[in-house]
PDB file of C-alpha atoms and ligand atoms in Angstrom:
ATOM      1  CA  MET J  35      72.852  19.053  96.049  1.00 98.00           C
ATOM      2  CA  LYS J  36      74.452  22.449  96.535  1.00 98.00           C
ATOM      3  CA  ILE J  37      74.788  24.193  99.894  1.00 98.00           C
ATOM      4  CA  ALA J  38      74.653  28.015  99.946  1.00 98.00           C
ATOM      5  CA  HIS J  39      75.264  30.277 102.919  1.00 98.00           C
ATOM      6  CA  THR J  40      75.055  33.610 101.087  1.00 98.00           C
ATOM      7  CA  ILE J  41      72.309  35.369  99.151  1.00 98.00           C
ATOM      8  CA  ASP J  42      74.685  35.941  96.216  1.00 98.00           C
ATOM      9  CA  GLU J  43      75.366  32.219  95.841  1.00 98.00           C
ATOM     10  CA  VAL J  44      71.631  31.528  95.598  1.00 98.00           C
ATOM     11  CA  LYS J  45      71.040  34.393  93.177  1.00 98.00           C
ATOM     12  CA  THR J  46      73.837  33.211  90.875  1.00 98.00           C
ATOM     13  CA  LEU J  47      72.358  29.706  90.641  1.00 98.00           C
ATOM     14  CA  VAL J  48      68.817  31.018  90.238  1.00 98.00           C
ATOM     15  CA  LYS J  49      69.965  33.253  87.379  1.00 98.00           C
ATOM     16  CA  GLU J  50      71.385  30.198  85.544  1.00 98.00           C
ATOM     17  CA  TRP J  51      68.212  28.197  86.103  1.00 98.00           C
ATOM     18  CA  LYS J  52      66.006  31.050  84.952  1.00 98.00           C
ATOM     19  CA  LYS J  53      68.101  31.453  81.789  1.00 98.00           C
ATOM     20  CA  GLU J  54      67.377  27.797  80.999  1.00 98.00           C
ATOM     21  CA  GLY J  55      63.661  28.383  81.585  1.00 98.00           C
ATOM     22  CA  LEU J  56      63.510  26.016  84.588  1.00 98.00           C
ATOM     23  CA  SER J  57      60.764  26.244  87.211  1.00 98.00           C
ATOM     24  CA  ILE J  58      61.720  26.644  90.871  1.00 99.00           C
ATOM     25  CA  GLY J  59      59.958  25.375  93.994  1.00 99.00           C
ATOM     26  CA  LEU J  60      60.840  26.836  97.396  1.00 99.00           C
ATOM     27  CA  VAL J  61      60.328  25.173 100.789  1.00 99.00           C
ATOM     28  CA  PRO J  62      60.970  27.650 103.633  1.00 98.00           C
ATOM     29  CA  THR J  63      61.928  25.919 106.914  1.00 98.00           C
ATOM     30  CA  MET J  64      63.687  26.589 110.187  1.00 98.00           C
ATOM     31  CA  GLY J  65      65.579  23.292 109.938  1.00 98.00           C
ATOM     32  CA  TYR J  66      65.654  20.281 112.276  1.00 97.00           C
ATOM     33  CA  LEU J  67      63.732  18.638 109.478  1.00 98.00           C
ATOM     34  CA  HIS J  68      61.250  15.802 109.970  1.00 98.00           C
ATOM     35  CA  GLU J  69      58.666  13.963 107.847  1.00 98.00           C
ATOM     36  CA  GLY J  70      56.394  17.033 107.839  1.00 98.00           C
ATOM     37  CA  HIS J  71      59.062  19.078 106.085  1.00 98.00           C
ATOM     38  CA  ALA J  72      59.936  16.073 103.902  1.00 98.00           C
ATOM     39  CA  SER J  73      56.367  15.926 102.588  1.00 98.00           C
ATOM     40  CA  LEU J  74      56.663  19.547 101.422  1.00 98.00           C
ATOM     41  CA  ILE J  75      60.034  18.926  99.768  1.00 98.00           C
ATOM     42  CA  GLU J  76      58.688  15.795  98.037  1.00 98.00           C
ATOM     43  CA  ARG J  77      55.721  17.727  96.670  1.00 98.00           C
ATOM     44  CA  ALA J  78      58.034  20.517  95.474  1.00 99.00           C
ATOM     45  CA  ARG J  79      60.262  17.880  93.841  1.00 98.00           C
ATOM     46  CA  LYS J  80      57.310  16.512  91.858  1.00 98.00           C
ATOM     47  CA  GLU J  81      56.059  19.888  90.656  1.00 98.00           C
ATOM     48  CA  ASN J  82      59.242  21.828  89.794  1.00 99.00           C
ATOM     49  CA  ASP J  83      62.475  21.462  87.801  1.00 98.00           C
ATOM     50  CA  LYS J  84      64.551  22.804  90.706  1.00 98.00           C
ATOM     51  CA  VAL J  85      63.924  22.698  94.454  1.00 99.00           C
ATOM     52  CA  ILE J  86      65.365  25.106  97.019  1.00 99.00           C
ATOM     53  CA  VAL J  87      65.009  24.384 100.741  1.00 99.00           C
ATOM     54  CA  SER J  88      65.784  27.288 103.047  1.00 98.00           C
ATOM     55  CA  ASP J  89      67.051  26.254 106.468  1.00 98.00           C
ATOM     56  CA  PHE J  90      67.106  29.356 108.647  1.00 98.00           C
ATOM     57  CA  VAL J  91      66.028  29.943 112.237  1.00 98.00           C
ATOM     58  CA  ASN J  92      64.608  33.401 111.660  1.00 98.00           C
ATOM     59  CA  PRO J  93      65.421  35.523 114.727  1.00 98.00           C
ATOM     60  CA  ILE J  94      62.907  38.283 113.997  1.00 98.00           C
ATOM     61  CA  GLN J  95      59.906  35.963 114.353  1.00 98.00           C
ATOM     62  CA  PHE J  96      60.788  35.070 117.966  1.00 96.00           C
ATOM     63  CA  GLY J  97      59.635  37.180 120.904  1.00 95.00           C
ATOM     64  CA  PRO J  98      62.130  38.117 123.654  1.00 94.00           C
ATOM     65  CA  LYS J  99      60.890  35.337 125.957  1.00 89.00           C
ATOM     66  CA  GLU J 100      60.678  32.653 123.266  1.00 91.00           C
ATOM     67  CA  ASP J 101      62.984  29.756 122.410  1.00 92.00           C
ATOM     68  CA  LEU J 102      65.308  31.285 119.778  1.00 96.00           C
ATOM     69  CA  ALA J 103      68.487  30.324 121.670  1.00 95.00           C
ATOM     70  CA  THR J 104      67.391  26.753 122.320  1.00 93.00           C
ATOM     71  CA  TYR J 105      65.572  26.064 119.028  1.00 95.00           C
ATOM     72  CA  PRO J 106      66.841  22.611 117.911  1.00 96.00           C
ATOM     73  CA  ARG J 107      69.357  22.527 115.059  1.00 97.00           C
ATOM     74  CA  ASP J 108      71.086  19.751 113.090  1.00 98.00           C
ATOM     75  CA  PHE J 109      72.258  21.085 109.750  1.00 98.00           C
ATOM     76  CA  GLU J 110      74.122  17.911 108.766  1.00 98.00           C
ATOM     77  CA  ALA J 111      71.009  15.756 109.210  1.00 98.00           C
ATOM     78  CA  ASP J 112      68.956  18.374 107.330  1.00 98.00           C
ATOM     79  CA  CYS J 113      71.371  18.207 104.376  1.00 98.00           C
ATOM     80  CA  LYS J 114      71.131  14.408 104.291  1.00 98.00           C
ATOM     81  CA  LEU J 115      67.333  14.477 104.283  1.00 98.00           C
ATOM     82  CA  CYS J 116      67.149  17.153 101.559  1.00 98.00           C
ATOM     83  CA  GLU J 117      69.680  15.294  99.422  1.00 98.00           C
ATOM     84  CA  SER J 118      67.801  11.992  99.821  1.00 98.00           C
ATOM     85  CA  ILE J 119      64.622  13.637  98.478  1.00 98.00           C
ATOM     86  CA  GLY J 120      66.503  15.215  95.594  1.00 98.00           C
ATOM     87  CA  ALA J 121      66.521  18.907  96.552  1.00 98.00           C
ATOM     88  CA  ASP J 122      68.901  20.929  94.374  1.00 98.00           C
ATOM     89  CA  LEU J 123      69.924  23.580  96.881  1.00 99.00           C
ATOM     90  CA  ILE J 124      69.796  24.115 100.626  1.00 98.00           C
ATOM     91  CA  PHE J 125      70.140  27.748 101.712  1.00 99.00           C
ATOM     92  CA  ASN J 126      71.476  28.163 105.240  1.00 98.00           C
ATOM     93  CA  PRO J 127      72.376  31.816 105.863  1.00 98.00           C
ATOM     94  CA  GLU J 128      73.660  33.383 109.067  1.00 98.00           C
ATOM     95  CA  PRO J 129      71.248  35.926 110.616  1.00 98.00           C
ATOM     96  CA  SER J 130      73.723  38.695 109.690  1.00 98.00           C
ATOM     97  CA  GLU J 131      73.475  37.648 106.017  1.00 98.00           C
ATOM     98  CA  MET J 132      69.693  38.114 106.074  1.00 98.00           C
ATOM     99  CA  TYR J 133      69.589  41.171 108.362  1.00 98.00           C
ATOM    100  CA  GLU J 134      72.287  43.803 108.040  1.00 96.00           C
ATOM    101  CA  ASN J 135      72.858  46.085 111.024  1.00 94.00           C
ATOM    102  CA  ASN J 136      70.762  48.833 109.513  1.00 95.00           C
ATOM    103  CA  PHE J 137      67.843  46.619 108.447  1.00 98.00           C
ATOM    104  CA  HIS J 138      64.605  48.602 108.717  1.00 97.00           C
ATOM    105  CA  SER J 139      62.022  47.101 106.334  1.00 98.00           C
ATOM    106  CA  TYR J 140      59.234  44.850 107.570  1.00 98.00           C
ATOM    107  CA  VAL J 141      56.234  43.272 105.893  1.00 98.00           C
ATOM    108  CA  GLY J 142      53.001  42.658 107.809  1.00 97.00           C
ATOM    109  CA  VAL J 143      49.456  41.502 107.188  1.00 98.00           C
ATOM    110  CA  ASN J 144      46.892  43.216 109.422  1.00 97.00           C
ATOM    111  CA  THR J 145      43.733  41.593 110.813  1.00 97.00           C
ATOM    112  CA  LEU J 146      44.708  37.995 109.991  1.00 98.00           C
ATOM    113  CA  SER J 147      47.805  38.322 112.228  1.00 98.00           C
ATOM    114  CA  GLU J 148      45.949  39.665 115.244  1.00 97.00           C
ATOM    115  CA  GLY J 149      44.086  36.610 116.607  1.00 97.00           C
ATOM    116  CA  LEU J 150      45.041  32.987 117.353  1.00 98.00           C
ATOM    117  CA  CYS J 151      48.848  32.719 117.712  1.00 97.00           C
ATOM    118  CA  GLY J 152      49.213  36.445 116.954  1.00 97.00           C
ATOM    119  CA  LYS J 153      47.641  37.297 120.295  1.00 95.00           C
ATOM    120  CA  SER J 154      50.357  35.684 122.398  1.00 90.00           C
ATOM    121  CA  ARG J 155      53.072  36.217 119.733  1.00 94.00           C
ATOM    122  CA  PRO J 156      52.520  39.851 118.646  1.00 94.00           C
ATOM    123  CA  ILE J 157      55.604  40.256 116.422  1.00 96.00           C
ATOM    124  CA  HIS J 158      55.695  36.713 115.098  1.00 97.00           C
ATOM    125  CA  PHE J 159      53.839  37.050 111.803  1.00 98.00           C
ATOM    126  CA  ASN J 160      55.590  40.272 110.793  1.00 98.00           C
ATOM    127  CA  GLY J 161      58.836  38.353 111.212  1.00 98.00           C
ATOM    128  CA  VAL J 162      57.462  35.484 109.130  1.00 98.00           C
ATOM    129  CA  CYS J 163      56.139  37.762 106.351  1.00 98.00           C
ATOM    130  CA  THR J 164      59.421  39.661 106.223  1.00 98.00           C
ATOM    131  CA  VAL J 165      61.646  36.590 105.930  1.00 98.00           C
ATOM    132  CA  VAL J 166      59.287  34.886 103.489  1.00 98.00           C
ATOM    133  CA  SER J 167      59.227  38.011 101.289  1.00 98.00           C
ATOM    134  CA  LYS J 168      63.008  38.061 101.269  1.00 98.00           C
ATOM    135  CA  LEU J 169      63.142  34.343 100.400  1.00 99.00           C
ATOM    136  CA  PHE J 170      60.623  34.812  97.574  1.00 99.00           C
ATOM    137  CA  ASN J 171      62.743  37.617  96.111  1.00 98.00           C
ATOM    138  CA  ILE J 172      66.052  35.790  96.557  1.00 98.00           C
ATOM    139  CA  SER J 173      64.807  32.478  95.106  1.00 98.00           C
ATOM    140  CA  GLU J 174      62.518  33.891  92.378  1.00 98.00           C
ATOM    141  CA  ALA J 175      60.518  30.701  92.990  1.00 98.00           C
ATOM    142  CA  ASP J 176      57.430  29.899  90.919  1.00 98.00           C
ATOM    143  CA  ARG J 177      55.849  27.980  93.815  1.00 99.00           C
ATOM    144  CA  ALA J 178      56.341  27.911  97.584  1.00 99.00           C
ATOM    145  CA  TYR J 179      55.185  25.107  99.865  1.00 99.00           C
ATOM    146  CA  PHE J 180      53.747  25.629 103.352  1.00 98.00           C
ATOM    147  CA  GLY J 181      52.227  23.148 105.818  1.00 98.00           C
ATOM    148  CA  GLN J 182      48.674  23.386 107.087  1.00 98.00           C
ATOM    149  CA  LYS J 183      50.239  22.549 110.465  1.00 98.00           C
ATOM    150  CA  ASP J 184      50.807  26.324 110.721  1.00 98.00           C
ATOM    151  CA  ALA J 185      47.383  27.194 109.318  1.00 98.00           C
ATOM    152  CA  GLN J 186      47.413  30.866 110.353  1.00 98.00           C
ATOM    153  CA  GLN J 187      50.817  31.277 108.716  1.00 98.00           C
ATOM    154  CA  LEU J 188      49.512  29.641 105.525  1.00 98.00           C
ATOM    155  CA  ALA J 189      46.475  31.954 105.416  1.00 98.00           C
ATOM    156  CA  ILE J 190      48.636  35.035 106.074  1.00 98.00           C
ATOM    157  CA  VAL J 191      51.244  34.178 103.446  1.00 98.00           C
ATOM    158  CA  LYS J 192      48.514  33.488 100.872  1.00 98.00           C
ATOM    159  CA  ARG J 193      46.915  36.847 101.660  1.00 98.00           C
ATOM    160  CA  MET J 194      50.245  38.675 101.520  1.00 98.00           C
ATOM    161  CA  VAL J 195      50.973  37.208  98.072  1.00 98.00           C
ATOM    162  CA  ARG J 196      47.536  38.238  96.833  1.00 98.00           C
ATOM    163  CA  ASP J 197      47.555  41.708  98.403  1.00 98.00           C
ATOM    164  CA  LEU J 198      51.101  42.590  97.321  1.00 98.00           C
ATOM    165  CA  ASN J 199      51.006  40.846  93.902  1.00 98.00           C
ATOM    166  CA  PHE J 200      53.972  38.551  94.441  1.00 98.00           C
ATOM    167  CA  ASN J 201      54.581  36.375  91.371  1.00 98.00           C
ATOM    168  CA  ILE J 202      54.453  33.111  93.226  1.00 98.00           C
ATOM    169  CA  GLU J 203      51.907  30.364  93.849  1.00 98.00           C
ATOM    170  CA  ILE J 204      51.419  29.279  97.474  1.00 98.00           C
ATOM    171  CA  ILE J 205      50.717  25.584  97.926  1.00 98.00           C
ATOM    172  CA  GLY J 206      49.263  24.353 101.235  1.00 98.00           C
ATOM    173  CA  CYS J 207      50.169  20.785 102.249  1.00 98.00           C
ATOM    174  CA  PRO J 208      48.412  18.465 104.745  1.00 98.00           C
ATOM    175  CA  ILE J 209      49.546  17.930 108.349  1.00 98.00           C
ATOM    176  CA  ILE J 210      51.857  14.933 108.795  1.00 98.00           C
ATOM    177  CA  ARG J 211      51.311  13.133 112.108  1.00 98.00           C
ATOM    178  CA  GLU J 212      52.983  10.519 114.217  1.00 97.00           C
ATOM    179  CA  GLU J 213      51.155   7.200 114.555  1.00 97.00           C
ATOM    180  CA  SER J 214      49.767   8.461 117.870  1.00 96.00           C
ATOM    181  CA  GLY J 215      48.097  11.377 116.070  1.00 97.00           C
ATOM    182  CA  LEU J 216      50.524  13.997 117.439  1.00 97.00           C
ATOM    183  CA  ALA J 217      51.379  16.491 114.669  1.00 98.00           C
ATOM    184  CA  LYS J 218      55.070  16.281 113.783  1.00 97.00           C
ATOM    185  CA  SER J 219      56.985  19.324 114.959  1.00 96.00           C
ATOM    186  CA  SER J 220      60.618  20.249 115.550  1.00 92.00           C
ATOM    187  CA  ARG J 221      59.491  21.381 119.008  1.00 91.00           C
ATOM    188  CA  ASN J 222      58.244  17.856 119.930  1.00 94.00           C
ATOM    189  CA  THR J 223      61.856  17.182 120.856  1.00 93.00           C
ATOM    190  CA  TYR J 224      61.326  19.375 123.955  1.00 92.00           C
ATOM    191  CA  LEU J 225      58.686  16.943 125.295  1.00 94.00           C
ATOM    192  CA  SER J 226      59.455  14.292 127.910  1.00 92.00           C
ATOM    193  CA  ASP J 227      58.225  10.765 127.097  1.00 93.00           C
ATOM    194  CA  GLU J 228      55.256  11.278 129.388  1.00 92.00           C
ATOM    195  CA  GLU J 229      54.358  14.672 127.899  1.00 93.00           C
ATOM    196  CA  ARG J 230      54.712  13.252 124.403  1.00 94.00           C
ATOM    197  CA  SER J 231      52.191  10.522 125.062  1.00 94.00           C
ATOM    198  CA  LYS J 232      49.817  12.931 126.851  1.00 94.00           C
ATOM    199  CA  ALA J 233      50.122  15.460 124.023  1.00 96.00           C
ATOM    200  CA  THR J 234      48.059  13.131 121.830  1.00 97.00           C
ATOM    201  CA  ILE J 235      45.077  14.733 123.600  1.00 97.00           C
ATOM    202  CA  LEU J 236      45.331  17.664 121.125  1.00 97.00           C
ATOM    203  CA  HIS J 237      44.497  15.516 118.120  1.00 98.00           C
ATOM    204  CA  LYS J 238      41.906  13.468 120.015  1.00 98.00           C
ATOM    205  CA  ALA J 239      40.103  16.628 121.155  1.00 98.00           C
ATOM    206  CA  LEU J 240      40.165  18.088 117.641  1.00 98.00           C
ATOM    207  CA  GLU J 241      38.784  14.863 116.174  1.00 98.00           C
ATOM    208  CA  MET J 242      35.946  15.051 118.678  1.00 98.00           C
ATOM    209  CA  GLY J 243      35.270  18.698 117.747  1.00 98.00           C
ATOM    210  CA  LYS J 244      35.293  17.806 114.056  1.00 98.00           C
ATOM    211  CA  LYS J 245      32.794  14.985 114.648  1.00 98.00           C
ATOM    212  CA  MET J 246      30.464  17.328 116.558  1.00 98.00           C
ATOM    213  CA  ILE J 247      30.414  19.670 113.553  1.00 98.00           C
ATOM    214  CA  GLU J 248      29.984  16.792 111.095  1.00 97.00           C
ATOM    215  CA  ASP J 249      27.062  15.582 113.211  1.00 97.00           C
ATOM    216  CA  GLY J 250      25.391  18.968 112.765  1.00 96.00           C
ATOM    217  CA  GLU J 251      26.537  21.183 115.692  1.00 97.00           C
ATOM    218  CA  LYS J 252      26.532  24.772 114.439  1.00 97.00           C
ATOM    219  CA  ASP J 253      27.126  26.588 117.726  1.00 98.00           C
ATOM    220  CA  ALA J 254      30.873  27.321 117.743  1.00 98.00           C
ATOM    221  CA  SER J 255      30.976  27.941 121.503  1.00 98.00           C
ATOM    222  CA  LYS J 256      29.619  24.451 122.229  1.00 98.00           C
ATOM    223  CA  VAL J 257      32.333  22.826 120.111  1.00 98.00           C
ATOM    224  CA  ILE J 258      35.010  25.073 121.642  1.00 98.00           C
ATOM    225  CA  ASP J 259      33.907  24.254 125.205  1.00 98.00           C
ATOM    226  CA  ALA J 260      33.845  20.504 124.534  1.00 98.00           C
ATOM    227  CA  VAL J 261      37.350  20.573 123.016  1.00 98.00           C
ATOM    228  CA  LYS J 262      38.685  22.790 125.825  1.00 98.00           C
ATOM    229  CA  ASN J 263      37.196  20.536 128.509  1.00 98.00           C
ATOM    230  CA  MET J 264      38.708  17.446 126.975  1.00 98.00           C
ATOM    231  CA  ILE J 265      42.182  19.026 126.806  1.00 98.00           C
ATOM    232  CA  GLU J 266      41.883  20.392 130.342  1.00 97.00           C
ATOM    233  CA  SER J 267      41.071  16.894 131.601  1.00 96.00           C
ATOM    234  CA  GLU J 268      44.774  16.232 131.028  1.00 95.00           C
ATOM    235  CA  PRO J 269      46.634  17.715 134.046  1.00 94.00           C
ATOM    236  CA  LEU J 270      49.890  18.284 132.122  1.00 94.00           C
ATOM    237  CA  ALA J 271      48.124  20.425 129.504  1.00 96.00           C
ATOM    238  CA  ARG J 272      47.369  24.150 129.816  1.00 96.00           C
ATOM    239  CA  VAL J 273      45.189  25.672 127.089  1.00 96.00           C
ATOM    240  CA  ASP J 274      46.510  28.857 125.443  1.00 95.00           C
ATOM    241  CA  TYR J 275      43.562  29.081 123.052  1.00 97.00           C
ATOM    242  CA  VAL J 276      40.855  26.997 121.389  1.00 98.00           C
ATOM    243  CA  GLU J 277      39.124  28.919 118.601  1.00 98.00           C
ATOM    244  CA  ILE J 278      36.925  28.558 115.566  1.00 98.00           C
ATOM    245  CA  VAL J 279      37.468  31.230 112.910  1.00 98.00           C
ATOM    246  CA  ASP J 280      36.412  31.670 109.312  1.00 98.00           C
ATOM    247  CA  TRP J 281      39.062  30.327 106.940  1.00 97.00           C
ATOM    248  CA  ASN J 282      39.338  33.524 104.890  1.00 93.00           C
ATOM    249  CA  GLU J 283      39.669  36.382 107.376  1.00 96.00           C
ATOM    250  CA  LEU J 284      40.480  34.336 110.494  1.00 98.00           C
ATOM    251  CA  GLN J 285      37.776  36.121 112.483  1.00 97.00           C
ATOM    252  CA  LYS J 286      35.836  34.345 115.240  1.00 97.00           C
ATOM    253  CA  VAL J 287      32.528  32.818 114.171  1.00 97.00           C
ATOM    254  CA  ASN J 288      29.534  32.198 116.408  1.00 97.00           C
ATOM    255  CA  THR J 289      27.576  30.023 113.982  1.00 97.00           C
ATOM    256  CA  ILE J 290      29.365  27.486 111.823  1.00 97.00           C
ATOM    257  CA  GLY J 291      28.311  27.916 108.200  1.00 94.00           C
ATOM    258  CA  GLY J 292      31.079  28.474 105.632  1.00 93.00           C
ATOM    259  CA  PRO J 293      34.687  27.257 105.610  1.00 97.00           C
ATOM    260  CA  ILE J 294      36.205  27.305 109.102  1.00 98.00           C
ATOM    261  CA  LEU J 295      39.515  26.729 110.834  1.00 98.00           C
ATOM    262  CA  MET J 296      39.450  25.200 114.291  1.00 98.00           C
ATOM    263  CA  ALA J 297      42.839  25.942 115.840  1.00 98.00           C
ATOM    264  CA  ILE J 298      44.329  25.206 119.245  1.00 98.00           C
ATOM    265  CA  ALA J 299      47.513  26.030 121.133  1.00 97.00           C
ATOM    266  CA  VAL J 300      48.366  24.150 124.310  1.00 97.00           C
ATOM    267  CA  PHE J 301      51.258  24.447 126.755  1.00 95.00           C
ATOM    268  CA  PHE J 302      52.921  21.339 128.118  1.00 89.00           C
ATOM    269  CA  GLY J 303      55.084  22.142 131.112  1.00 78.00           C
ATOM    270  CA  GLU J 304      56.485  25.662 131.385  1.00 73.00           C
ATOM    271  CA  LYS J 305      57.786  26.293 127.909  1.00 76.00           C
ATOM    272  CA  VAL J 306      56.531  23.802 125.311  1.00 91.00           C
ATOM    273  CA  ARG J 307      53.647  25.204 123.295  1.00 93.00           C
ATOM    274  CA  LEU J 308      52.070  22.897 120.724  1.00 96.00           C
ATOM    275  CA  ILE J 309      49.631  23.874 117.982  1.00 97.00           C
ATOM    276  CA  ASP J 310      47.224  21.815 115.910  1.00 98.00           C
ATOM    277  CA  ASN J 311      44.117  22.414 113.817  1.00 98.00           C
ATOM    278  CA  PHE J 312      41.662  21.234 111.215  1.00 98.00           C
ATOM    279  CA  ILE J 313      40.065  23.070 108.336  1.00 98.00           C
ATOM    280  CA  MET J 314      36.516  22.360 107.183  1.00 97.00           C
ATOM    281  CA  GLU J 315      35.803  23.708 103.742  1.00 89.00           C
TER     282      GLU J 315
HETATM  283  P1  AMP X 503      59.158  25.176 110.470  1.00 94.08           P
HETATM  284  O1  AMP X 503      60.506  24.583 110.208  1.00 94.08           O
HETATM  285  O2  AMP X 503      58.536  24.687 111.722  1.00 94.08           O
HETATM  286  O3  AMP X 503      59.135  26.661 110.303  1.00 94.08           O
HETATM  287  O4  AMP X 503      58.209  24.603 109.319  1.00 94.08           O
HETATM  288  C1  AMP X 503      58.524  24.787 107.964  1.00 94.08           C
HETATM  289  C2  AMP X 503      57.345  24.373 107.123  1.00 94.08           C
HETATM  290  O5  AMP X 503      57.049  22.997 107.370  1.00 94.08           O
HETATM  291  C3  AMP X 503      56.078  25.166 107.466  1.00 94.08           C
HETATM  292  O6  AMP X 503      55.385  25.471 106.272  1.00 94.08           O
HETATM  293  C4  AMP X 503      55.310  24.200 108.326  1.00 94.08           C
HETATM  294  O7  AMP X 503      53.915  24.403 108.291  1.00 94.08           O
HETATM  295  C5  AMP X 503      55.680  22.869 107.678  1.00 94.08           C
HETATM  296  N1  AMP X 503      55.456  21.791 108.647  1.00 94.08           N
HETATM  297  C6  AMP X 503      55.957  21.680 109.902  1.00 94.08           C
HETATM  298  N2  AMP X 503      55.471  20.578 110.517  1.00 94.08           N
HETATM  299  C7  AMP X 503      54.632  19.984 109.630  1.00 94.08           C
HETATM  300  C8  AMP X 503      53.799  18.837 109.675  1.00 94.08           C
HETATM  301  N3  AMP X 503      53.738  18.052 110.747  1.00 94.08           N
HETATM  302  N4  AMP X 503      53.080  18.529 108.562  1.00 94.08           N
HETATM  303  C9  AMP X 503      53.125  19.319 107.470  1.00 94.08           C
HETATM  304  N5  AMP X 503      53.884  20.424 107.351  1.00 94.08           N
HETATM  305  C10 AMP X 503      54.623  20.763 108.418  1.00 94.08           C
END
């Protein structure tokens, strides 16, 4: 497996691969890799001749009060994991390599970025779309793999690719969970043992919400209230949002009919914010 820190190194390799007619799969990550990331890399490995994993904590998707400085990092462990799955290249640029001093170009997707996590993280998705666009151009990938764990991100990236005619296929991959039901996340490392066990309430509450809908509940507000109440029964948890939106435009729905996303964000303690969701087609 090759390690690249510069855009030119990646482009040189990609040029060789393209000349040989090889297909390329890209897995964009912020590192501190776990089984969730591994599932994306494994899928990319199966479906492409070459696999690139980007490992970059993207500063422009963090707000001024967010955890950019403390975001967990372990590049050596990331390399080992990628190599064990058979990735061909890990791209780990410095922020200055991706963003020159006079960087002025941003990509954004309106409407879909405004609700859910976009409400409390107003610049986040523009940062994501910008870095992802750069990675698509640098890697010339045929396919890129994103987790449903970040469902709003997945919907936004898919829409961006469609709206702006990027030549890439976006593949959504299922949420990988711990045995307790807690969705795997690099940020779980911030949780104390007690918070970690209490955080299983997110998945439990979502499962209950899903069952209500499966049992015929069509009133979104009833499902939302039940899920909110269950999470709020846990004193360590503070709800940021619990919402049901349509899975195309990510707009709130009152009556559940077509495909929906039920998404939640919950604070544990002062600074840990966990997200989880389910999609019902
Ligand atoms: P991140 O490093 O958190 O930016 O995540 C990189 C990619 O891995 C994103 O597409 C995430 O949605 C995906 N991902 C993170 N956690 C999980 C998980 N538990 N299951 C599936 N995919 C995940």
